[in-house]
Every structure is written in C-alpha cells, then in structure tokens.
Amino acid sequence: MRALKVFPLIVSVFLSALTGNWVGGQIRIAQTGQPFNPLICEFETDRRRYRNFPSLTRFYPAVFFAALAKPRWFWAFAGGVLMGLIVDERLEQALLKKVFAYLEG
C-alpha cells in the first residue's frame, strides 16, 4: 500500500523535471537564438551516431532539487528550468563520449 502512496509523488517529480528541462530549453532558445533540443542529445563518434536523453547533466540534477524542500514537484520543475538554462549540450556529449568509449573498449 505504501507504494501506491509514493507512486504519484515519483511520477509528479519526474514529469515536473522533464517539463522544467523543456521550459528552460525554450527560454534558452529565445535568448540565444541557437537551435537546441532540450530533451534529446545527439552526437557522433568514429563508429556510430548516438541519440540520448540528457539524463546525466539535466534530468538527474533536476530530480535532486526535489529533495531540497516541499513541494517536491515545484523544486523539480525549478531545477529543470535552471538546468535547461545553464547546462550546455556539449557537457552531455563529452560525458557520453567518455562512457561510450569505455563501453566500446
């Protein structure tokens, strides 16, 4: 029964973080005019082309903001907006290139 009580909280935090990332990305597009997709990170290596959700640099920090205070959905949204505004796609690409290079051997 506890899982049924916690599930709506988890879903609201995740959706708020995603929405915040998208809103922050849209504000960034309006300010800089650069094409930017806040929900998909694309890059190429020597061997392959990758499309990934930017979880390491934008989503997880936004979810971490939810642990700061209540209401959790609000802080997840605020963290998502902040990460969407501040974090550039190049950081996610650099991290993922290192991860995939390690995995590919």
JSON list of C-alpha atoms in Angstrom, two decimals:
[
{"chain": "A", "resi": 1, "resn": "MET", "atom": "CA", "xyz": [0.00, 0.00, 0.00]},
{"chain": "A", "resi": 2, "resn": "ARG", "atom": "CA", "xyz": [2.88, 2.37, 0.65]},
{"chain": "A", "resi": 3, "resn": "ALA", "atom": "CA", "xyz": [3.91, 2.02, -2.99]},
{"chain": "A", "resi": 4, "resn": "LEU", "atom": "CA", "xyz": [0.53, 3.35, -4.05]},
{"chain": "A", "resi": 5, "resn": "LYS", "atom": "CA", "xyz": [1.07, 6.44, -1.92]},
{"chain": "A", "resi": 6, "resn": "VAL", "atom": "CA", "xyz": [4.60, 7.09, -3.19]},
{"chain": "A", "resi": 7, "resn": "PHE", "atom": "CA", "xyz": [3.94, 6.42, -6.89]},
{"chain": "A", "resi": 8, "resn": "PRO", "atom": "CA", "xyz": [2.07, 9.71, -7.60]},
{"chain": "A", "resi": 9, "resn": "LEU", "atom": "CA", "xyz": [4.89, 11.65, -5.92]},
{"chain": "A", "resi": 10, "resn": "ILE", "atom": "CA", "xyz": [7.52, 9.94, -8.06]},
{"chain": "A", "resi": 11, "resn": "VAL", "atom": "CA", "xyz": [5.56, 10.50, -11.26]},
{"chain": "A", "resi": 12, "resn": "SER", "atom": "CA", "xyz": [4.91, 14.17, -10.44]},
{"chain": "A", "resi": 13, "resn": "VAL", "atom": "CA", "xyz": [8.61, 14.78, -9.71]},
{"chain": "A", "resi": 14, "resn": "PHE", "atom": "CA", "xyz": [9.72, 13.10, -12.96]},
{"chain": "A", "resi": 15, "resn": "LEU", "atom": "CA", "xyz": [7.15, 14.95, -15.07]},
{"chain": "A", "resi": 16, "resn": "SER", "atom": "CA", "xyz": [7.98, 18.25, -13.38]},
{"chain": "A", "resi": 17, "resn": "ALA", "atom": "CA", "xyz": [11.69, 17.75, -14.03]},
{"chain": "A", "resi": 18, "resn": "LEU", "atom": "CA", "xyz": [11.04, 16.95, -17.70]},
{"chain": "A", "resi": 19, "resn": "THR", "atom": "CA", "xyz": [8.73, 19.93, -18.09]},
{"chain": "A", "resi": 20, "resn": "GLY", "atom": "CA", "xyz": [11.24, 22.19, -16.38]},
{"chain": "A", "resi": 21, "resn": "ASN", "atom": "CA", "xyz": [14.01, 20.99, -18.70]},
{"chain": "A", "resi": 22, "resn": "TRP", "atom": "CA", "xyz": [11.83, 21.73, -21.70]},
{"chain": "A", "resi": 23, "resn": "VAL", "atom": "CA", "xyz": [10.80, 25.19, -20.43]},
{"chain": "A", "resi": 24, "resn": "GLY", "atom": "CA", "xyz": [14.42, 26.07, -19.61]},
{"chain": "A", "resi": 25, "resn": "GLY", "atom": "CA", "xyz": [15.45, 24.95, -23.08]},
{"chain": "A", "resi": 26, "resn": "GLN", "atom": "CA", "xyz": [12.76, 27.06, -24.70]},
{"chain": "A", "resi": 27, "resn": "ILE", "atom": "CA", "xyz": [13.84, 30.12, -22.73]},
{"chain": "A", "resi": 28, "resn": "ARG", "atom": "CA", "xyz": [17.43, 29.44, -23.78]},
{"chain": "A", "resi": 29, "resn": "ILE", "atom": "CA", "xyz": [16.37, 29.20, -27.44]},
{"chain": "A", "resi": 30, "resn": "ALA", "atom": "CA", "xyz": [14.50, 32.51, -27.15]},
{"chain": "A", "resi": 31, "resn": "GLN", "atom": "CA", "xyz": [17.51, 34.24, -25.58]},
{"chain": "A", "resi": 32, "resn": "THR", "atom": "CA", "xyz": [20.32, 32.87, -27.74]},
{"chain": "A", "resi": 33, "resn": "GLY", "atom": "CA", "xyz": [18.54, 32.01, -30.97]},
{"chain": "A", "resi": 34, "resn": "GLN", "atom": "CA", "xyz": [20.61, 28.86, -31.30]},
{"chain": "A", "resi": 35, "resn": "PRO", "atom": "CA", "xyz": [18.87, 25.64, -32.31]},
{"chain": "A", "resi": 36, "resn": "PHE", "atom": "CA", "xyz": [18.76, 23.41, -29.28]},
{"chain": "A", "resi": 37, "resn": "ASN", "atom": "CA", "xyz": [16.74, 20.35, -28.31]},
{"chain": "A", "resi": 38, "resn": "PRO", "atom": "CA", "xyz": [16.37, 20.22, -24.53]},
{"chain": "A", "resi": 39, "resn": "LEU", "atom": "CA", "xyz": [15.07, 16.63, -24.46]},
{"chain": "A", "resi": 40, "resn": "ILE", "atom": "CA", "xyz": [17.42, 14.88, -26.92]},
{"chain": "A", "resi": 41, "resn": "CYS", "atom": "CA", "xyz": [21.21, 14.93, -27.11]},
{"chain": "A", "resi": 42, "resn": "GLU", "atom": "CA", "xyz": [22.72, 13.86, -30.45]},
{"chain": "A", "resi": 43, "resn": "PHE", "atom": "CA", "xyz": [26.37, 13.31, -31.30]},
{"chain": "A", "resi": 44, "resn": "GLU", "atom": "CA", "xyz": [28.62, 11.15, -33.43]},
{"chain": "A", "resi": 45, "resn": "THR", "atom": "CA", "xyz": [31.74, 9.18, -32.66]},
{"chain": "A", "resi": 46, "resn": "ASP", "atom": "CA", "xyz": [34.10, 7.45, -35.06]},
{"chain": "A", "resi": 47, "resn": "ARG", "atom": "CA", "xyz": [31.87, 4.41, -35.34]},
{"chain": "A", "resi": 48, "resn": "ARG", "atom": "CA", "xyz": [28.30, 5.41, -34.53]},
{"chain": "A", "resi": 49, "resn": "ARG", "atom": "CA", "xyz": [25.72, 8.12, -34.15]},
{"chain": "A", "resi": 50, "resn": "TYR", "atom": "CA", "xyz": [24.02, 8.41, -30.76]},
{"chain": "A", "resi": 51, "resn": "ARG", "atom": "CA", "xyz": [20.72, 9.91, -29.63]},
{"chain": "A", "resi": 52, "resn": "ASN", "atom": "CA", "xyz": [20.21, 10.04, -25.93]},
{"chain": "A", "resi": 53, "resn": "PHE", "atom": "CA", "xyz": [18.09, 11.69, -23.29]},
{"chain": "A", "resi": 54, "resn": "PRO", "atom": "CA", "xyz": [20.33, 14.15, -21.39]},
{"chain": "A", "resi": 55, "resn": "SER", "atom": "CA", "xyz": [19.86, 12.48, -18.05]},
{"chain": "A", "resi": 56, "resn": "LEU", "atom": "CA", "xyz": [23.32, 12.93, -16.54]},
{"chain": "A", "resi": 57, "resn": "THR", "atom": "CA", "xyz": [23.53, 16.69, -16.81]},
{"chain": "A", "resi": 58, "resn": "ARG", "atom": "CA", "xyz": [19.93, 17.90, -16.86]},
{"chain": "A", "resi": 59, "resn": "PHE", "atom": "CA", "xyz": [17.45, 15.34, -15.56]},
{"chain": "A", "resi": 60, "resn": "TYR", "atom": "CA", "xyz": [19.20, 13.88, -12.51]},
{"chain": "A", "resi": 61, "resn": "PRO", "atom": "CA", "xyz": [20.19, 17.29, -11.10]},
{"chain": "A", "resi": 62, "resn": "ALA", "atom": "CA", "xyz": [16.59, 18.45, -11.54]},
{"chain": "A", "resi": 63, "resn": "VAL", "atom": "CA", "xyz": [15.33, 15.41, -9.63]},
{"chain": "A", "resi": 64, "resn": "PHE", "atom": "CA", "xyz": [17.94, 16.10, -6.96]},
{"chain": "A", "resi": 65, "resn": "PHE", "atom": "CA", "xyz": [16.44, 19.57, -6.49]},
{"chain": "A", "resi": 66, "resn": "ALA", "atom": "CA", "xyz": [13.19, 17.83, -5.49]},
{"chain": "A", "resi": 67, "resn": "ALA", "atom": "CA", "xyz": [14.93, 16.50, -2.39]},
{"chain": "A", "resi": 68, "resn": "LEU", "atom": "CA", "xyz": [15.63, 20.03, -1.15]},
{"chain": "A", "resi": 69, "resn": "ALA", "atom": "CA", "xyz": [12.20, 21.01, 0.11]},
{"chain": "A", "resi": 70, "resn": "LYS", "atom": "CA", "xyz": [8.49, 20.56, -0.29]},
{"chain": "A", "resi": 71, "resn": "PRO", "atom": "CA", "xyz": [6.52, 20.77, -2.56]},
{"chain": "A", "resi": 72, "resn": "ARG", "atom": "CA", "xyz": [8.80, 18.37, -4.36]},
{"chain": "A", "resi": 73, "resn": "TRP", "atom": "CA", "xyz": [7.22, 18.83, -7.80]},
{"chain": "A", "resi": 74, "resn": "PHE", "atom": "CA", "xyz": [7.91, 22.58, -7.64]},
{"chain": "A", "resi": 75, "resn": "TRP", "atom": "CA", "xyz": [11.58, 22.14, -6.82]},
{"chain": "A", "resi": 76, "resn": "ALA", "atom": "CA", "xyz": [11.95, 19.51, -9.54]},
{"chain": "A", "resi": 77, "resn": "PHE", "atom": "CA", "xyz": [10.42, 21.96, -12.00]},
{"chain": "A", "resi": 78, "resn": "ALA", "atom": "CA", "xyz": [12.63, 24.84, -10.81]},
{"chain": "A", "resi": 79, "resn": "GLY", "atom": "CA", "xyz": [15.71, 22.62, -11.01]},
{"chain": "A", "resi": 80, "resn": "GLY", "atom": "CA", "xyz": [14.72, 21.53, -14.50]},
{"chain": "A", "resi": 81, "resn": "VAL", "atom": "CA", "xyz": [14.35, 25.11, -15.67]},
{"chain": "A", "resi": 82, "resn": "LEU", "atom": "CA", "xyz": [17.70, 26.02, -14.14]},
{"chain": "A", "resi": 83, "resn": "MET", "atom": "CA", "xyz": [19.48, 23.04, -15.71]},
{"chain": "A", "resi": 84, "resn": "GLY", "atom": "CA", "xyz": [17.82, 23.73, -19.07]},
{"chain": "A", "resi": 85, "resn": "LEU", "atom": "CA", "xyz": [19.09, 27.30, -18.95]},
{"chain": "A", "resi": 86, "resn": "ILE", "atom": "CA", "xyz": [22.60, 26.69, -17.67]},
{"chain": "A", "resi": 87, "resn": "VAL", "atom": "CA", "xyz": [23.84, 23.32, -18.90]},
{"chain": "A", "resi": 88, "resn": "ASP", "atom": "CA", "xyz": [25.01, 23.18, -22.49]},
{"chain": "A", "resi": 89, "resn": "GLU", "atom": "CA", "xyz": [24.63, 20.17, -24.75]},
{"chain": "A", "resi": 90, "resn": "ARG", "atom": "CA", "xyz": [28.42, 19.94, -25.08]},
{"chain": "A", "resi": 91, "resn": "LEU", "atom": "CA", "xyz": [28.77, 18.80, -21.46]},
{"chain": "A", "resi": 92, "resn": "GLU", "atom": "CA", "xyz": [26.39, 15.89, -22.00]},
{"chain": "A", "resi": 93, "resn": "GLN", "atom": "CA", "xyz": [28.18, 15.00, -25.24]},
{"chain": "A", "resi": 94, "resn": "ALA", "atom": "CA", "xyz": [31.58, 14.99, -23.54]},
{"chain": "A", "resi": 95, "resn": "LEU", "atom": "CA", "xyz": [30.34, 12.77, -20.71]},
{"chain": "A", "resi": 96, "resn": "LEU", "atom": "CA", "xyz": [28.60, 10.34, -23.03]},
{"chain": "A", "resi": 97, "resn": "LYS", "atom": "CA", "xyz": [31.59, 10.11, -25.38]},
{"chain": "A", "resi": 98, "resn": "LYS", "atom": "CA", "xyz": [33.71, 9.01, -22.44]},
{"chain": "A", "resi": 99, "resn": "VAL", "atom": "CA", "xyz": [31.10, 6.50, -21.30]},
{"chain": "A", "resi": 100, "resn": "PHE", "atom": "CA", "xyz": [30.58, 5.02, -24.77]},
{"chain": "A", "resi": 101, "resn": "ALA", "atom": "CA", "xyz": [34.32, 4.93, -25.48]},
{"chain": "A", "resi": 102, "resn": "TYR", "atom": "CA", "xyz": [34.78, 2.94, -22.29]},
{"chain": "A", "resi": 103, "resn": "LEU", "atom": "CA", "xyz": [31.91, 0.59, -23.15]},
{"chain": "A", "resi": 104, "resn": "GLU", "atom": "CA", "xyz": [33.08, 0.02, -26.71]},
{"chain": "A", "resi": 105, "resn": "GLY", "atom": "CA", "xyz": [36.55, -0.82, -25.46]}
]
